[in-house]
PDB file of C-alpha atoms in Angstrom:
ATOM      1  CA  UNK A1017       0.147  -0.358  -0.435  1.00  0.00           C
ATOM      2  CA  UNK A1018       1.164   3.634  -0.258  1.00  0.00           C
ATOM      3  CA  UNK A1019       3.164   5.243   2.705  1.00  0.00           C
ATOM      4  CA  UNK A1020       3.526   8.506   3.774  1.00  0.00           C
ATOM      5  CA  UNK A1021       6.061   8.843   6.339  1.00  0.00           C
ATOM      6  CA  UNK A1022       6.857  12.698   8.146  1.00  0.00           C
ATOM      7  CA  UNK A1023       9.741  14.136   9.984  1.00  0.00           C
ATOM      8  CA  UNK A1024      10.266  14.549  12.669  1.00  0.00           C
ATOM      9  CA  UNK A1025       7.666  12.450  14.725  1.00  0.00           C
ATOM     10  CA  UNK A1026       8.052  15.042  17.614  1.00  0.00           C
ATOM     11  CA  UNK A1027       9.735  18.374  18.230  1.00  0.00           C
ATOM     12  CA  UNK A1028       9.918  20.877  20.952  1.00  0.00           C
ATOM     13  CA  UNK A1029      11.428  24.642  20.223  1.00  0.00           C
ATOM     14  CA  UNK A1030      11.459  27.672  22.016  1.00  0.00           C
ATOM     15  CA  UNK A1031       9.029  30.741  21.027  1.00  0.00           C
ATOM     16  CA  UNK A1032       9.894  33.061  18.394  1.00  0.00           C
ATOM     17  CA  UNK A1033      11.750  30.111  16.367  1.00  0.00           C
ATOM     18  CA  UNK A1034      10.857  28.505  13.285  1.00  0.00           C
ATOM     19  CA  UNK A1035       9.977  24.681  12.203  1.00  0.00           C
ATOM     20  CA  UNK A1036      10.590  22.619   9.496  1.00  0.00           C
ATOM     21  CA  UNK A1037       8.196  19.450   9.004  1.00  0.00           C
ATOM     22  CA  UNK A1038       8.566  17.151   6.141  1.00  0.00           C
ATOM     23  CA  UNK A1039       6.466  14.920   4.020  1.00  0.00           C
ATOM     24  CA  UNK A1040       7.180  11.964   1.935  1.00  0.00           C
ATOM     25  CA  UNK A1041       5.175   9.949  -0.117  1.00  0.00           C
ATOM     26  CA  UNK A1042       8.211   6.410  -0.547  1.00  0.00           C
ATOM     27  CA  UNK A1043       6.301   4.208  -3.053  1.00  0.00           C
ATOM     28  CA  UNK A1044       4.062   6.743  -5.214  1.00  0.00           C
ATOM     29  CA  UNK A1045       4.355  10.267  -6.467  1.00  0.00           C
ATOM     30  CA  UNK A1046       1.799  12.765  -4.834  1.00  0.00           C
ATOM     31  CA  UNK A1047       0.430  14.523  -7.388  1.00  0.00           C
ATOM     32  CA  UNK A1048      -1.213  16.567  -4.280  1.00  0.00           C
ATOM     33  CA  UNK A1049      -0.434  16.848  -0.531  1.00  0.00           C
ATOM     34  CA  UNK A1050      -2.358  17.977   2.445  1.00  0.00           C
ATOM     35  CA  UNK A1051      -1.709  19.688   5.920  1.00  0.00           C
ATOM     36  CA  UNK A1052      -3.843  19.036   8.686  1.00  0.00           C
ATOM     37  CA  UNK A1053      -3.573  20.495  12.414  1.00  0.00           C
ATOM     38  CA  UNK A1054      -5.208  18.574  15.295  1.00  0.00           C
ATOM     39  CA  UNK A1055      -5.562  19.699  18.765  1.00  0.00           C
ATOM     40  CA  UNK A1056      -6.621  17.003  21.519  1.00  0.00           C
ATOM     41  CA  UNK A1057      -9.783  15.561  21.444  1.00  0.00           C
ATOM     42  CA  UNK A1058     -10.729  17.862  18.199  1.00  0.00           C
ATOM     43  CA  UNK A1059     -10.970  17.182  14.781  1.00  0.00           C
ATOM     44  CA  UNK A1060      -8.901  17.318  12.002  1.00  0.00           C
ATOM     45  CA  UNK A1061      -8.507  20.892  10.304  1.00  0.00           C
ATOM     46  CA  UNK A1062      -7.172  21.505   6.980  1.00  0.00           C
ATOM     47  CA  UNK A1063      -4.609  24.104   6.796  1.00  0.00           C
ATOM     48  CA  UNK A1064      -3.414  24.048   3.198  1.00  0.00           C
ATOM     49  CA  UNK A1065      -3.663  22.136   0.153  1.00  0.00           C
ATOM     50  CA  UNK A1066      -0.299  21.933  -2.276  1.00  0.00           C
ATOM     51  CA  UNK A1067       0.208  20.335  -5.292  1.00  0.00           C
ATOM     52  CA  UNK A1068       3.950  19.839  -6.643  1.00  0.00           C
ATOM     53  CA  UNK A1069       5.541  23.045  -8.437  1.00  0.00           C
ATOM     54  CA  UNK A1070       2.369  25.568  -7.621  1.00  0.00           C
ATOM     55  CA  UNK A1071       1.620  27.458  -4.628  1.00  0.00           C
ATOM     56  CA  UNK A1072      -0.151  26.159  -1.849  1.00  0.00           C
ATOM     57  CA  UNK A1073      -3.968  27.488  -1.367  1.00  0.00           C
ATOM     58  CA  UNK A1074      -4.598  27.684   2.143  1.00  0.00           C
ATOM     59  CA  UNK A1075      -7.658  27.295   4.112  1.00  0.00           C
ATOM     60  CA  UNK A1076      -9.743  30.387   5.674  1.00  0.00           C
ATOM     61  CA  UNK A1077      -8.076  31.366   8.328  1.00  0.00           C
ATOM     62  CA  UNK A1078      -4.609  29.922   8.168  1.00  0.00           C
ATOM     63  CA  UNK A1079      -2.131  32.519   7.521  1.00  0.00           C
ATOM     64  CA  UNK A1080       0.395  31.537   4.792  1.00  0.00           C
ATOM     65  CA  UNK A1081       3.250  33.618   5.788  1.00  0.00           C
ATOM     66  CA  UNK A1082       3.280  31.589   9.383  1.00  0.00           C
ATOM     67  CA  UNK A1083       2.813  28.156   7.799  1.00  0.00           C
ATOM     68  CA  UNK A1084       4.749  28.217   4.683  1.00  0.00           C
ATOM     69  CA  UNK A1085       4.835  25.110   1.903  1.00  0.00           C
ATOM     70  CA  UNK A1086       6.495  24.065  -0.204  1.00  0.00           C
ATOM     71  CA  UNK A1087       6.040  20.974  -2.803  1.00  0.00           C
ATOM     72  CA  UNK A1088       9.291  20.958  -4.702  1.00  0.00           C
ATOM     73  CA  UNK A1089       8.884  17.185  -5.682  1.00  0.00           C
ATOM     74  CA  UNK A1090       6.508  14.690  -6.234  1.00  0.00           C
ATOM     75  CA  UNK A1091       7.545  13.209  -3.255  1.00  0.00           C
ATOM     76  CA  UNK A1092       8.134  15.780  -0.863  1.00  0.00           C
ATOM     77  CA  UNK A1093       6.290  18.411   0.798  1.00  0.00           C
ATOM     78  CA  UNK A1094       7.256  20.487   4.047  1.00  0.00           C
ATOM     79  CA  UNK A1095       5.758  23.186   6.580  1.00  0.00           C
ATOM     80  CA  UNK A1096       7.871  25.507   8.410  1.00  0.00           C
ATOM     81  CA  UNK A1097       5.975  26.571  10.935  1.00  0.00           C
ATOM     82  CA  UNK A1098       7.717  30.463  11.366  1.00  0.00           C
ATOM     83  CA  UNK A1099       8.015  32.733  14.761  1.00  0.00           C
ATOM     84  CA  UNK A1100       6.226  29.700  16.544  1.00  0.00           C
ATOM     85  CA  UNK A1101       4.367  30.582  19.419  1.00  0.00           C
ATOM     86  CA  UNK A1102       2.736  28.128  22.416  1.00  0.00           C
ATOM     87  CA  UNK A1103      -0.752  28.441  20.818  1.00  0.00           C
ATOM     88  CA  UNK A1104       0.828  27.076  17.611  1.00  0.00           C
ATOM     89  CA  UNK A1105       1.180  23.761  19.726  1.00  0.00           C
ATOM     90  CA  UNK A1106      -0.751  20.572  18.327  1.00  0.00           C
ATOM     91  CA  UNK A1107      -0.841  17.682  16.085  1.00  0.00           C
ATOM     92  CA  UNK A1108       0.100  17.835  12.497  1.00  0.00           C
ATOM     93  CA  UNK A1109      -0.673  15.224   9.549  1.00  0.00           C
ATOM     94  CA  UNK A1110       0.169  15.381   6.363  1.00  0.00           C
ATOM     95  CA  UNK A1111      -1.347  13.751   3.483  1.00  0.00           C
ATOM     96  CA  UNK A1112      -1.173  12.538   0.277  1.00  0.00           C
ATOM     97  CA  UNK A1113      -3.051  11.736  -3.085  1.00  0.00           C
ATOM     98  CA  UNK A1114      -1.363  10.082  -5.877  1.00  0.00           C
ATOM     99  CA  UNK A1115      -3.388   9.008  -9.119  1.00  0.00           C
ATOM    100  CA  UNK A1116      -5.680  11.898 -10.082  1.00  0.00           C
ATOM    101  CA  UNK A1117      -8.435   9.766 -10.561  1.00  0.00           C
ATOM    102  CA  UNK A1118      -8.337   8.226  -6.656  1.00  0.00           C
ATOM    103  CA  UNK A1119     -10.056  10.469  -4.062  1.00  0.00           C
ATOM    104  CA  UNK A1120      -8.031   8.384  -1.642  1.00  0.00           C
ATOM    105  CA  UNK A1121      -5.676  10.269   0.477  1.00  0.00           C
ATOM    106  CA  UNK A1122      -2.854   8.432   2.514  1.00  0.00           C
ATOM    107  CA  UNK A1123      -2.012   9.895   5.691  1.00  0.00           C
ATOM    108  CA  UNK A1124       1.150  10.469   7.524  1.00  0.00           C
ATOM    109  CA  UNK A1125       1.927   9.610  11.209  1.00  0.00           C
ATOM    110  CA  UNK A1126       2.121  13.187  12.416  1.00  0.00           C
ATOM    111  CA  UNK A1127       3.915  15.258  14.089  1.00  0.00           C
ATOM    112  CA  UNK A1128       3.880  16.285  17.212  1.00  0.00           C
ATOM    113  CA  UNK A1129       4.747  20.278  17.852  1.00  0.00           C
ATOM    114  CA  UNK A1130       5.508  21.741  20.921  1.00  0.00           C
ATOM    115  CA  UNK A1131       6.138  25.115  21.363  1.00  0.00           C
ATOM    116  CA  UNK A1132       7.945  26.648  25.085  1.00  0.00           C
TER     117      UNK A1132
ATOM    118  CA  UNK B1189     -19.211  24.527   4.461  1.00  0.00           C
ATOM    119  CA  UNK B1190     -19.594  21.570   6.507  1.00  0.00           C
ATOM    120  CA  UNK B1191     -21.461  20.510   9.795  1.00  0.00           C
ATOM    121  CA  UNK B1192     -20.394  16.990  10.440  1.00  0.00           C
ATOM    122  CA  UNK B1193     -21.787  15.576  13.979  1.00  0.00           C
ATOM    123  CA  UNK B1194     -21.002  11.846  15.707  1.00  0.00           C
ATOM    124  CA  UNK B1195     -21.082  10.904  19.509  1.00  0.00           C
ATOM    125  CA  UNK B1196     -18.276  11.521  21.061  1.00  0.00           C
ATOM    126  CA  UNK B1197     -17.884   8.370  23.131  1.00  0.00           C
ATOM    127  CA  UNK B1198     -19.058   5.007  22.810  1.00  0.00           C
ATOM    128  CA  UNK B1199     -18.653   1.733  24.738  1.00  0.00           C
ATOM    129  CA  UNK B1200     -18.942  -2.014  24.216  1.00  0.00           C
ATOM    130  CA  UNK B1201     -17.671  -5.225  25.283  1.00  0.00           C
ATOM    131  CA  UNK B1202     -15.543  -7.437  23.049  1.00  0.00           C
ATOM    132  CA  UNK B1203     -17.391  -9.648  20.834  1.00  0.00           C
ATOM    133  CA  UNK B1204     -20.593  -7.326  20.599  1.00  0.00           C
ATOM    134  CA  UNK B1205     -21.966  -4.990  17.880  1.00  0.00           C
ATOM    135  CA  UNK B1206     -21.593  -1.158  17.856  1.00  0.00           C
ATOM    136  CA  UNK B1207     -22.313   1.183  15.481  1.00  0.00           C
ATOM    137  CA  UNK B1208     -21.350   5.077  14.418  1.00  0.00           C
ATOM    138  CA  UNK B1209     -23.857   7.349  13.170  1.00  0.00           C
ATOM    139  CA  UNK B1210     -22.359  10.222  11.188  1.00  0.00           C
ATOM    140  CA  UNK B1211     -24.768  12.989   9.833  1.00  0.00           C
ATOM    141  CA  UNK B1212     -23.851  15.988   7.655  1.00  0.00           C
ATOM    142  CA  UNK B1213     -24.509  19.321   5.881  1.00  0.00           C
ATOM    143  CA  UNK B1214     -22.896  19.717   2.969  1.00  0.00           C
ATOM    144  CA  UNK B1215     -22.552  21.401  -0.214  1.00  0.00           C
ATOM    145  CA  UNK B1216     -20.871  19.197  -3.568  1.00  0.00           C
ATOM    146  CA  UNK B1217     -21.157  15.911  -1.727  1.00  0.00           C
ATOM    147  CA  UNK B1218     -18.666  13.682  -3.323  1.00  0.00           C
ATOM    148  CA  UNK B1219     -18.433  10.845  -0.525  1.00  0.00           C
ATOM    149  CA  UNK B1220     -17.682   9.903   2.527  1.00  0.00           C
ATOM    150  CA  UNK B1221     -14.469   8.476   4.329  1.00  0.00           C
ATOM    151  CA  UNK B1222     -14.673   6.755   7.635  1.00  0.00           C
ATOM    152  CA  UNK B1223     -10.993   6.426   9.121  1.00  0.00           C
ATOM    153  CA  UNK B1224      -9.904   4.617  12.398  1.00  0.00           C
ATOM    154  CA  UNK B1225      -7.107   6.563  14.735  1.00  0.00           C
ATOM    155  CA  UNK B1226      -5.208   4.971  17.426  1.00  0.00           C
ATOM    156  CA  UNK B1227      -3.933   7.750  19.963  1.00  0.00           C
ATOM    157  CA  UNK B1228      -1.086   9.830  18.475  1.00  0.00           C
ATOM    158  CA  UNK B1229      -1.211   7.876  15.093  1.00  0.00           C
ATOM    159  CA  UNK B1230      -2.546   9.138  11.934  1.00  0.00           C
ATOM    160  CA  UNK B1231      -5.946   8.538  11.086  1.00  0.00           C
ATOM    161  CA  UNK B1232      -6.107   5.062   8.772  1.00  0.00           C
ATOM    162  CA  UNK B1233      -8.237   4.126   5.832  1.00  0.00           C
ATOM    163  CA  UNK B1234     -11.745   2.070   6.600  1.00  0.00           C
ATOM    164  CA  UNK B1235     -13.963   2.823   3.885  1.00  0.00           C
ATOM    165  CA  UNK B1236     -15.519   5.133   1.162  1.00  0.00           C
ATOM    166  CA  UNK B1237     -19.049   5.317  -0.174  1.00  0.00           C
ATOM    167  CA  UNK B1238     -20.283   7.987  -2.672  1.00  0.00           C
ATOM    168  CA  UNK B1239     -23.588   5.653  -4.155  1.00  0.00           C
ATOM    169  CA  UNK B1240     -26.304   5.281  -1.068  1.00  0.00           C
ATOM    170  CA  UNK B1241     -26.184   1.427   0.153  1.00  0.00           C
ATOM    171  CA  UNK B1242     -24.174  -0.749   2.134  1.00  0.00           C
ATOM    172  CA  UNK B1243     -20.570  -1.417   2.007  1.00  0.00           C
ATOM    173  CA  UNK B1244     -19.082  -4.612   3.455  1.00  0.00           C
ATOM    174  CA  UNK B1245     -15.514  -4.907   4.696  1.00  0.00           C
ATOM    175  CA  UNK B1246     -14.676  -7.829   6.724  1.00  0.00           C
ATOM    176  CA  UNK B1247     -15.869  -7.337  10.346  1.00  0.00           C
ATOM    177  CA  UNK B1248     -16.382  -3.330   9.217  1.00  0.00           C
ATOM    178  CA  UNK B1249     -19.448  -2.146   7.450  1.00  0.00           C
ATOM    179  CA  UNK B1250     -20.318   1.506   6.115  1.00  0.00           C
ATOM    180  CA  UNK B1251     -23.620   2.899   4.962  1.00  0.00           C
ATOM    181  CA  UNK B1252     -24.773   5.583   3.201  1.00  0.00           C
ATOM    182  CA  UNK B1253     -28.008   7.741   2.762  1.00  0.00           C
ATOM    183  CA  UNK B1254     -27.112  10.992   0.324  1.00  0.00           C
ATOM    184  CA  UNK B1255     -30.919  12.001   0.966  1.00  0.00           C
ATOM    185  CA  UNK B1256     -30.938  11.888   4.283  1.00  0.00           C
ATOM    186  CA  UNK B1257     -26.895  13.149   4.941  1.00  0.00           C
ATOM    187  CA  UNK B1258     -26.736   9.963   6.797  1.00  0.00           C
ATOM    188  CA  UNK B1259     -23.835   7.443   7.143  1.00  0.00           C
ATOM    189  CA  UNK B1260     -23.155   4.792  10.256  1.00  0.00           C
ATOM    190  CA  UNK B1261     -19.955   2.407  10.440  1.00  0.00           C
ATOM    191  CA  UNK B1262     -20.394  -1.139  11.935  1.00  0.00           C
ATOM    192  CA  UNK B1263     -18.044  -3.182  13.693  1.00  0.00           C
ATOM    193  CA  UNK B1264     -18.629  -6.627  14.444  1.00  0.00           C
ATOM    194  CA  UNK B1265     -17.056  -8.978  16.518  1.00  0.00           C
ATOM    195  CA  UNK B1266     -15.561  -6.120  18.402  1.00  0.00           C
ATOM    196  CA  UNK B1267     -11.800  -6.811  19.568  1.00  0.00           C
ATOM    197  CA  UNK B1268      -9.901  -5.270  22.280  1.00  0.00           C
ATOM    198  CA  UNK B1269      -7.453  -3.385  19.626  1.00  0.00           C
ATOM    199  CA  UNK B1270     -10.625  -1.812  17.803  1.00  0.00           C
ATOM    200  CA  UNK B1271     -10.183   0.660  20.833  1.00  0.00           C
ATOM    201  CA  UNK B1272      -9.506   3.699  18.516  1.00  0.00           C
ATOM    202  CA  UNK B1273     -11.188   7.015  17.580  1.00  0.00           C
ATOM    203  CA  UNK B1274     -13.166   6.678  14.498  1.00  0.00           C
ATOM    204  CA  UNK B1275     -13.079   9.445  12.201  1.00  0.00           C
ATOM    205  CA  UNK B1276     -16.663  10.853   9.362  1.00  0.00           C
ATOM    206  CA  UNK B1277     -15.314  12.444   6.460  1.00  0.00           C
ATOM    207  CA  UNK B1278     -17.142  13.687   4.115  1.00  0.00           C
ATOM    208  CA  UNK B1279     -15.517  15.035   0.820  1.00  0.00           C
ATOM    209  CA  UNK B1280     -16.619  18.123  -0.207  1.00  0.00           C
ATOM    210  CA  UNK B1281     -15.585  18.656  -4.574  1.00  0.00           C
ATOM    211  CA  UNK B1282     -12.546  17.136  -5.976  1.00  0.00           C
ATOM    212  CA  UNK B1283     -10.028  17.180  -3.078  1.00  0.00           C
ATOM    213  CA  UNK B1284     -11.548  18.693   0.852  1.00  0.00           C
ATOM    214  CA  UNK B1285     -11.933  16.904   3.224  1.00  0.00           C
ATOM    215  CA  UNK B1286     -13.762  17.825   6.511  1.00  0.00           C
ATOM    216  CA  UNK B1287     -13.712  15.512   9.256  1.00  0.00           C
ATOM    217  CA  UNK B1288     -16.215  15.182  12.264  1.00  0.00           C
ATOM    218  CA  UNK B1289     -14.866  15.694  15.599  1.00  0.00           C
ATOM    219  CA  UNK B1290     -14.455  11.911  15.783  1.00  0.00           C
ATOM    220  CA  UNK B1291     -15.787   9.226  18.198  1.00  0.00           C
ATOM    221  CA  UNK B1292     -13.689   7.061  20.865  1.00  0.00           C
ATOM    222  CA  UNK B1293     -14.823   3.540  21.389  1.00  0.00           C
ATOM    223  CA  UNK B1294     -13.193   2.207  24.125  1.00  0.00           C
ATOM    224  CA  UNK B1295     -13.893  -1.570  24.137  1.00  0.00           C
ATOM    225  CA  UNK B1296     -13.981  -3.589  27.271  1.00  0.00           C
ATOM    226  CA  UNK B1297     -13.238  -7.511  27.971  1.00  0.00           C
TER     227      UNK B1297
END
């Protein structure tokens, strides 16, 4: 089956610093990748959608200058949380979609970000 | 926008059956997914329904009624490992998945 990895799995950073999270599709080419955020005991919320080689599309209320997304290749997307604050602490999950005629998204294992 | 409702918690005994309901209101409906999520892990795909009716896959079945904006996930012959959160997600348009808050199922011996 399709496998998506994320790195790191956990990260702790100080307030004001930036953190980069990588999302890779290991055995397929991901035409579209998605970034979600999940607060404890809450639903996954879509933050942005990225297609390889083009700018990401952000959901309403998500600051594009704070959450920088780069989808440089068909197997890699990165999310950079800039100038992180404690309220950015959350579980960040990416997903990837391969074939354009399939709606299924394959999820990565998630990254637990803690900002101190 | 989406309005997706599912119960917060359910408890059942090993070997029993549990049905998790999901109601939704949406525009541009293009199918409904059910995912299983263990704490601290990514969601894993269980089912996708786009047409009305019941889809059976082993111990898990999923039902959809588009006219009623209603779906359920049926878990049969419950096992301890089925203790997890179950997420109902509606696909709007080509790509946008909107998730419910999840139903935490606890299986007791």
